[in-house]
Short mmCIF file of N, CA and C in Angstrom, two decimals:
data_model
loop_
_atom_site.label_atom_id
_atom_site.label_comp_id
_atom_site.label_asym_id
_atom_site.label_seq_id
_atom_site.Cartn_x
_atom_site.Cartn_y
_atom_site.Cartn_z
N MET A 1 119.63 128.99 100.87
CA MET A 1 121.13 127.99 99.96
C MET A 1 122.61 128.35 100.27
N THR A 2 123.33 127.42 100.33
CA THR A 2 124.63 127.35 100.81
C THR A 2 125.63 127.11 99.69
N ARG A 3 126.91 128.21 99.25
CA ARG A 3 127.12 127.99 98.60
C ARG A 3 128.36 127.15 97.90
N ILE A 4 128.49 126.81 96.76
CA ILE A 4 130.01 126.05 96.81
C ILE A 4 130.63 126.62 96.27
N LEU A 5 132.01 126.69 96.63
CA LEU A 5 133.44 127.28 96.16
C LEU A 5 134.83 126.07 95.59
N VAL A 6 134.43 125.40 95.51
CA VAL A 6 135.90 124.34 94.55
C VAL A 6 137.04 124.90 94.66
N LEU A 7 138.12 124.74 95.73
CA LEU A 7 139.70 125.44 95.89
C LEU A 7 140.28 123.64 95.43
N ALA A 8 141.06 124.30 94.74
CA ALA A 8 142.15 123.27 94.14
C ALA A 8 143.28 123.51 93.23
N HIS A 9 144.50 121.95 92.81
CA HIS A 9 145.29 122.54 92.07
C HIS A 9 144.45 123.41 91.10
N SER A 10 144.92 123.97 89.94
CA SER A 10 144.79 124.05 88.64
C SER A 10 145.61 122.86 87.70
N PRO A 11 145.02 122.28 87.16
CA PRO A 11 142.98 122.56 86.44
C PRO A 11 141.46 122.27 86.79
N LEU A 12 141.73 121.11 87.71
CA LEU A 12 141.67 120.60 88.76
C LEU A 12 139.19 121.40 89.00
N ALA A 13 139.92 122.72 89.54
CA ALA A 13 138.69 123.25 90.36
C ALA A 13 137.76 123.53 89.01
N SER A 14 137.96 124.59 87.55
CA SER A 14 137.71 124.58 86.48
C SER A 14 136.84 123.32 85.57
N ALA A 15 137.88 121.88 86.03
CA ALA A 15 137.63 120.80 85.47
C ALA A 15 135.98 120.29 86.24
N LEU A 16 135.87 120.42 87.39
CA LEU A 16 135.05 119.83 88.63
C LEU A 16 133.40 120.09 88.29
N ARG A 17 134.25 122.29 87.97
CA ARG A 17 132.55 122.34 86.91
C ARG A 17 132.31 122.80 86.25
N GLU A 18 132.96 122.74 85.26
CA GLU A 18 132.71 121.56 83.99
C GLU A 18 131.78 120.23 84.18
N VAL A 19 132.22 119.45 84.89
CA VAL A 19 132.20 118.05 85.28
C VAL A 19 130.55 118.79 85.40
N ALA A 20 130.30 119.53 86.77
CA ALA A 20 128.71 119.50 87.22
C ALA A 20 128.32 120.57 86.47
N MET A 21 128.30 121.52 85.26
CA MET A 21 127.40 121.81 84.99
C MET A 21 127.08 120.43 83.33
N HIS A 22 127.99 120.21 83.44
CA HIS A 22 126.87 119.21 82.45
C HIS A 22 126.26 119.04 83.26
N THR A 23 126.05 118.30 84.23
CA THR A 23 124.83 117.41 84.95
C THR A 23 123.46 118.55 85.28
N PHE A 24 124.33 119.25 86.45
CA PHE A 24 123.49 120.61 86.66
C PHE A 24 123.52 121.71 86.50
N PRO A 25 123.08 122.22 85.19
CA PRO A 25 123.44 123.65 84.74
C PRO A 25 122.35 124.71 85.95
N GLU A 26 121.38 124.29 86.03
CA GLU A 26 121.24 125.28 86.83
C GLU A 26 121.67 126.06 87.98
N CYS A 27 122.22 125.15 88.29
CA CYS A 27 123.57 125.45 89.90
C CYS A 27 124.85 126.31 89.37
N ALA A 28 124.77 126.66 87.86
CA ALA A 28 125.92 127.77 88.04
C ALA A 28 125.92 128.96 88.75
N ALA A 29 125.09 129.61 89.32
CA ALA A 29 124.84 130.29 90.62
C ALA A 29 125.70 130.00 91.48
N THR A 30 125.32 128.63 91.87
CA THR A 30 125.95 128.73 93.33
C THR A 30 127.24 127.86 93.90
N MET A 31 127.67 128.12 92.65
CA MET A 31 129.20 127.82 91.94
C MET A 31 130.06 128.49 92.13
N GLU A 32 131.08 128.33 92.90
CA GLU A 32 132.35 128.79 92.41
C GLU A 32 133.27 127.80 92.61
N THR A 33 134.83 128.65 91.36
CA THR A 33 135.80 127.81 91.58
C THR A 33 136.99 128.48 91.59
N VAL A 34 138.38 128.48 92.31
CA VAL A 34 139.65 128.94 91.93
C VAL A 34 140.68 127.43 91.60
N ASP A 35 141.06 128.18 90.71
CA ASP A 35 142.48 127.37 90.06
C ASP A 35 143.42 127.79 90.90
N VAL A 36 144.07 127.39 91.91
CA VAL A 36 145.45 127.61 92.77
C VAL A 36 146.26 127.04 91.40
N GLU A 37 147.29 128.32 91.04
CA GLU A 37 148.52 128.15 89.78
C GLU A 37 149.65 127.47 90.95
N PRO A 38 150.93 126.56 89.48
CA PRO A 38 151.48 126.53 90.64
C PRO A 38 152.50 127.43 91.32
N THR A 39 152.41 128.15 90.13
CA THR A 39 153.80 129.84 90.64
C THR A 39 152.13 130.31 91.96
N GLN A 40 151.35 130.68 91.37
CA GLN A 40 150.62 131.55 93.19
C GLN A 40 150.84 131.67 94.16
N ASP A 41 151.62 132.74 94.66
CA ASP A 41 151.91 133.33 95.89
C ASP A 41 150.31 132.51 96.80
N ALA A 42 150.87 132.40 97.96
CA ALA A 42 149.57 131.68 99.01
C ALA A 42 149.10 133.00 99.42
N ALA A 43 149.63 134.17 99.51
CA ALA A 43 149.80 135.04 100.31
C ALA A 43 148.00 136.14 98.88
N ALA A 44 148.44 135.70 98.03
CA ALA A 44 147.44 136.09 96.75
C ALA A 44 146.17 135.50 97.22
N LEU A 45 146.15 134.21 96.90
CA LEU A 45 145.51 133.24 97.60
C LEU A 45 144.53 133.86 98.41
N GLU A 46 145.34 134.11 99.16
CA GLU A 46 144.92 134.11 100.82
C GLU A 46 143.22 135.46 99.90
N ALA A 47 143.97 136.83 99.49
CA ALA A 47 143.86 137.58 98.85
C ALA A 47 142.50 137.65 97.96
N VAL A 48 142.58 136.26 97.47
CA VAL A 48 140.83 136.23 96.69
C VAL A 48 140.47 135.37 97.17
N LEU A 49 140.87 134.35 97.82
CA LEU A 49 139.37 133.90 98.11
C LEU A 49 138.72 134.67 99.21
N ARG A 50 139.13 135.61 99.99
CA ARG A 50 138.49 136.84 100.91
C ARG A 50 138.21 137.89 100.48
N GLN A 51 138.07 138.16 99.22
CA GLN A 51 137.47 138.71 98.06
C GLN A 51 135.86 137.97 97.69
N ARG A 52 136.19 136.20 97.50
CA ARG A 52 135.25 135.43 97.11
C ARG A 52 134.11 135.47 98.19
N LEU A 53 135.10 135.61 99.92
CA LEU A 53 134.08 135.28 100.06
C LEU A 53 133.61 136.44 101.31
N ALA A 54 133.51 137.11 100.48
CA ALA A 54 132.86 138.75 101.29
C ALA A 54 132.13 138.90 100.00
N ALA A 55 131.87 139.13 99.06
CA ALA A 55 131.18 139.18 98.23
C ALA A 55 129.85 137.75 97.92
N ALA A 56 130.46 136.79 99.57
CA ALA A 56 128.91 136.23 99.95
C ALA A 56 128.07 136.38 100.48
N GLY A 57 128.79 137.71 101.71
CA GLY A 57 127.97 137.94 102.90
C GLY A 57 127.74 137.61 103.30
N ALA A 58 126.36 137.19 103.40
CA ALA A 58 125.37 136.15 104.95
C ALA A 58 125.67 134.58 104.25
N GLU A 59 125.80 134.30 103.04
CA GLU A 59 125.52 132.78 103.00
C GLU A 59 126.95 132.70 103.75
N ASP A 60 126.02 130.99 103.82
CA ASP A 60 127.03 130.14 104.38
C ASP A 60 127.66 129.67 102.58
N THR A 61 128.98 129.01 102.88
CA THR A 61 129.56 128.56 101.65
C THR A 61 130.77 127.37 101.94
N LEU A 62 130.19 126.30 101.23
CA LEU A 62 130.85 125.27 101.45
C LEU A 62 132.47 124.95 100.56
N ILE A 63 133.62 124.90 101.05
CA ILE A 63 135.18 124.86 100.59
C ILE A 63 134.64 123.78 100.08
N LEU A 64 135.58 122.96 99.57
CA LEU A 64 135.53 121.93 98.74
C LEU A 64 137.05 121.49 98.26
N VAL A 65 137.95 121.66 98.58
CA VAL A 65 138.99 121.21 98.32
C VAL A 65 139.66 119.69 98.58
N ASP A 66 141.46 120.25 96.70
CA ASP A 66 141.75 118.43 97.12
C ASP A 66 142.28 117.77 98.13
N ALA A 67 143.21 118.06 98.73
CA ALA A 67 144.03 117.25 99.34
C ALA A 67 143.96 118.11 100.77
N TYR A 68 144.35 117.48 102.12
CA TYR A 68 144.32 118.17 103.24
C TYR A 68 145.45 118.35 103.30
N GLY A 69 145.65 119.86 103.70
CA GLY A 69 147.78 119.84 104.46
C GLY A 69 148.30 120.60 103.27
N ALA A 70 147.34 120.59 101.81
CA ALA A 70 148.76 121.65 100.77
C ALA A 70 147.96 122.87 101.17
N THR A 71 148.39 123.40 99.53
CA THR A 71 147.93 125.13 99.68
C THR A 71 146.10 125.60 99.97
N PRO A 72 145.83 124.75 98.69
CA PRO A 72 144.08 125.09 98.84
C PRO A 72 143.77 124.70 100.05
N CYS A 73 143.43 124.18 100.47
CA CYS A 73 143.81 123.47 102.12
C CYS A 73 143.80 124.23 103.37
N ASN A 74 145.18 124.20 103.58
CA ASN A 74 145.72 126.03 104.27
C ASN A 74 145.70 126.91 104.18
N VAL A 75 145.16 127.41 102.31
CA VAL A 75 144.61 128.75 102.65
C VAL A 75 143.18 129.35 103.40
N ALA A 76 142.26 128.34 102.57
CA ALA A 76 140.87 127.84 102.79
C ALA A 76 140.18 127.89 104.50
N LEU A 77 141.07 127.37 105.73
CA LEU A 77 141.32 126.98 106.57
C LEU A 77 142.08 128.42 107.76
N ARG A 78 142.51 129.27 106.88
CA ARG A 78 142.66 130.76 107.06
C ARG A 78 141.85 131.66 107.36
N VAL A 79 141.12 131.56 105.93
CA VAL A 79 140.36 132.61 105.89
C VAL A 79 138.61 131.77 106.64
N ALA A 80 138.43 131.11 106.63
CA ALA A 80 137.62 130.56 107.56
C ALA A 80 136.96 130.58 108.42
N ASP A 81 137.49 131.31 109.80
CA ASP A 81 137.84 131.07 111.15
C ASP A 81 137.25 132.68 110.94
N GLY A 82 136.05 133.04 111.58
CA GLY A 82 134.87 133.85 111.75
C GLY A 82 133.95 134.28 110.63
N VAL A 83 133.63 133.38 109.64
CA VAL A 83 133.61 133.14 108.53
C VAL A 83 132.64 132.28 108.32
N ARG A 84 130.48 132.07 107.70
CA ARG A 84 129.89 130.86 107.67
C ARG A 84 130.99 129.75 107.00
N VAL A 85 131.57 129.05 106.82
CA VAL A 85 132.40 128.47 106.23
C VAL A 85 132.62 127.36 106.71
N ARG A 86 132.62 125.93 105.97
CA ARG A 86 132.95 124.46 106.18
C ARG A 86 133.88 124.08 105.08
N VAL A 87 135.11 123.78 105.38
CA VAL A 87 136.01 123.42 104.18
C VAL A 87 136.12 121.68 104.38
N VAL A 88 135.27 121.02 103.77
CA VAL A 88 136.04 119.43 103.20
C VAL A 88 136.95 119.18 102.34
N SER A 89 137.69 118.07 102.97
CA SER A 89 138.81 117.89 101.81
C SER A 89 139.07 116.45 100.91
N GLY A 90 139.05 116.70 99.91
CA GLY A 90 139.61 115.29 98.98
C GLY A 90 138.32 115.72 97.92
N VAL A 91 138.08 116.08 97.30
CA VAL A 91 136.71 116.76 96.15
C VAL A 91 137.26 115.85 95.08
N ASN A 92 136.20 114.83 94.76
CA ASN A 92 136.18 114.53 93.89
C ASN A 92 134.34 114.86 93.15
N VAL A 93 134.18 113.35 92.39
CA VAL A 93 132.91 113.97 90.92
C VAL A 93 131.97 113.36 92.27
N PRO A 94 131.92 112.35 92.96
CA PRO A 94 130.85 112.50 93.66
C PRO A 94 130.27 113.48 94.56
N MET A 95 131.05 113.80 95.56
CA MET A 95 132.12 114.13 96.50
C MET A 95 130.32 115.83 96.13
N LEU A 96 131.33 116.56 94.65
CA LEU A 96 130.15 117.56 94.42
C LEU A 96 129.69 117.69 93.70
N TRP A 97 128.88 116.04 92.93
CA TRP A 97 127.38 115.59 93.16
C TRP A 97 126.63 116.18 93.83
N ARG A 98 126.85 115.53 95.43
CA ARG A 98 126.20 115.55 95.99
C ARG A 98 126.56 116.32 96.87
N SER A 99 127.20 117.21 96.82
CA SER A 99 127.19 118.75 97.51
C SER A 99 125.98 120.00 96.15
N LEU A 100 125.66 119.67 95.35
CA LEU A 100 124.80 120.06 94.61
C LEU A 100 123.90 120.24 94.28
N CYS A 101 123.43 118.45 95.03
CA CYS A 101 122.10 118.21 94.89
C CYS A 101 121.28 118.48 96.20
N TYR A 102 122.91 118.63 96.94
CA TYR A 102 121.24 118.82 99.08
C TYR A 102 122.03 120.64 99.47
N ARG A 103 122.85 121.35 97.86
CA ARG A 103 122.74 122.39 98.80
C ARG A 103 122.06 123.20 99.24
N HIS A 104 120.28 123.13 99.26
CA HIS A 104 119.45 123.90 100.12
C HIS A 104 119.86 123.34 101.80
N GLU A 105 119.95 122.87 102.17
CA GLU A 105 120.10 122.00 103.48
C GLU A 105 121.64 123.24 104.52
N SER A 106 121.26 123.06 105.62
CA SER A 106 121.98 123.55 106.27
C SER A 106 123.70 123.30 106.17
N LEU A 107 124.73 124.63 106.84
CA LEU A 107 126.39 124.34 106.58
C LEU A 107 126.53 122.28 106.94
N GLY A 108 126.56 122.60 108.30
CA GLY A 108 127.11 121.65 108.32
C GLY A 108 126.26 120.27 107.78
N ALA A 109 125.28 120.05 107.82
CA ALA A 109 124.16 118.70 107.03
C ALA A 109 124.75 118.64 105.74
N LEU A 110 125.47 119.64 104.68
CA LEU A 110 125.60 119.56 103.72
C LEU A 110 127.25 118.87 103.61
N ALA A 111 127.67 120.14 104.76
CA ALA A 111 129.57 118.41 104.77
C ALA A 111 129.52 117.58 104.91
N GLN A 112 128.81 117.17 106.37
CA GLN A 112 128.28 115.34 105.98
C GLN A 112 128.14 114.85 104.94
N ARG A 113 127.04 115.37 103.82
CA ARG A 113 126.34 114.64 102.87
C ARG A 113 127.66 115.21 101.34
N ALA A 114 128.54 115.78 101.65
CA ALA A 114 130.26 115.86 100.63
C ALA A 114 130.68 114.30 101.34
N LEU A 115 131.03 114.40 102.53
CA LEU A 115 131.82 113.37 102.89
C LEU A 115 131.26 112.25 102.48
N SER A 116 130.17 112.11 102.59
CA SER A 116 129.22 110.52 102.69
C SER A 116 129.09 110.08 101.16
N GLY A 117 129.03 111.09 99.96
CA GLY A 117 129.13 111.66 98.55
C GLY A 117 130.57 110.82 98.08
N ALA A 118 130.98 111.44 98.97
CA ALA A 118 132.98 110.90 98.64
C ALA A 118 132.98 109.82 98.84
N VAL A 119 132.70 109.60 100.19
CA VAL A 119 132.83 107.74 100.32
C VAL A 119 132.24 106.85 99.13
N ASN A 120 131.03 106.85 99.44
CA ASN A 120 130.02 106.03 98.56
C ASN A 120 130.24 105.77 97.52
N GLY A 121 131.07 106.76 96.13
CA GLY A 121 131.76 106.52 95.17
C GLY A 121 132.65 106.26 95.38
N ILE A 122 133.75 105.70 95.71
CA ILE A 122 134.27 104.77 96.00
C ILE A 122 134.70 103.77 96.12
N MET A 123 135.36 102.94 94.76
CA MET A 123 134.49 101.32 94.58
C MET A 123 135.72 101.12 93.37
N ALA A 124 136.11 100.25 94.45
CA ALA A 124 137.09 98.44 93.26
C ALA A 124 136.28 98.24 92.35
N LEU A 125 136.10 97.94 90.97
CA LEU A 125 135.04 97.41 90.29
C LEU A 125 135.64 96.19 89.35
N ALA A 126 135.53 95.01 89.76
CA ALA A 126 135.81 94.19 88.44
C ALA A 126 134.83 93.08 87.96
N PRO A 127 134.32 93.31 86.58
CA PRO A 127 133.96 92.25 86.02
C PRO A 127 132.76 91.40 86.45
N GLY A 128 131.72 90.72 86.69
CA GLY A 128 131.64 90.01 87.70
C GLY A 128 131.61 89.21 89.32
N GLU A 129 131.94 90.81 90.55
CA GLU A 129 132.34 90.73 90.91
C GLU A 129 131.62 92.08 91.43
N SER A 130 131.21 91.19 92.79
CA SER A 130 130.83 92.57 93.32
C SER A 130 131.92 94.17 94.19
N PRO A 131 131.32 94.90 93.87
CA PRO A 131 132.25 96.36 94.20
C PRO A 131 132.85 95.60 95.32
N LEU A 132 134.10 96.22 95.44
CA LEU A 132 134.71 96.87 96.68
C LEU A 132 134.43 97.60 96.70
N ARG A 133 134.45 98.09 98.10
CA ARG A 133 134.00 99.34 99.05
C ARG A 133 135.15 99.74 99.60
N PRO A 134 135.17 100.20 100.21
CA PRO A 134 136.69 101.30 101.31
C PRO A 134 136.42 100.33 102.28
N GLU A 135 137.10 99.90 104.19
CA GLU A 135 136.92 100.00 104.62
C GLU A 135 136.76 100.61 105.89
N GLY A 136 135.91 101.15 106.94
CA GLY A 136 136.43 101.23 107.88
C GLY A 136 136.69 103.20 108.07
N ASP A 137 137.10 103.25 108.29
CA ASP A 137 137.18 105.35 107.97
C ASP A 137 138.01 105.82 107.53
N GLY A 138 138.80 104.79 106.42
CA GLY A 138 140.06 105.16 106.07
C GLY A 138 141.11 104.89 106.00
N ARG A 139 141.23 105.17 107.51
CA ARG A 139 142.96 106.08 108.42
C ARG A 139 143.01 104.54 107.72
N ALA A 140 144.98 105.07 108.25
CA ALA A 140 145.84 104.07 107.82
C ALA A 140 146.56 103.53 109.08
#
């Protein structure tokens, strides 16, 4: 079973855990969070993350981060080298729910499920109209 760790600017990671536990309380043991505080040093964050990954031992870990290029993502990528980790950016509720539902799949398959959950959960809605969905791969 793949562990899921949400690493995001405070208080997003904790808030996402609350949402996840509301819907999937049975997943409490396989999901962790780390909130990154505004004053937190990147080196200290890296140490915390390395400790969490070491505690996981040989378990695969999917790290969901809030924004590509931001501190949580950069630190996750630094510690991912040499461990069984996949980092996925742009965490949202549909991504997290999809990850929890398919946490029994391989790390690579789970990362793909997370991506599809995130994208498929994004729509522009108006009463009486069909939902608008993102076009293409989302790149500008």
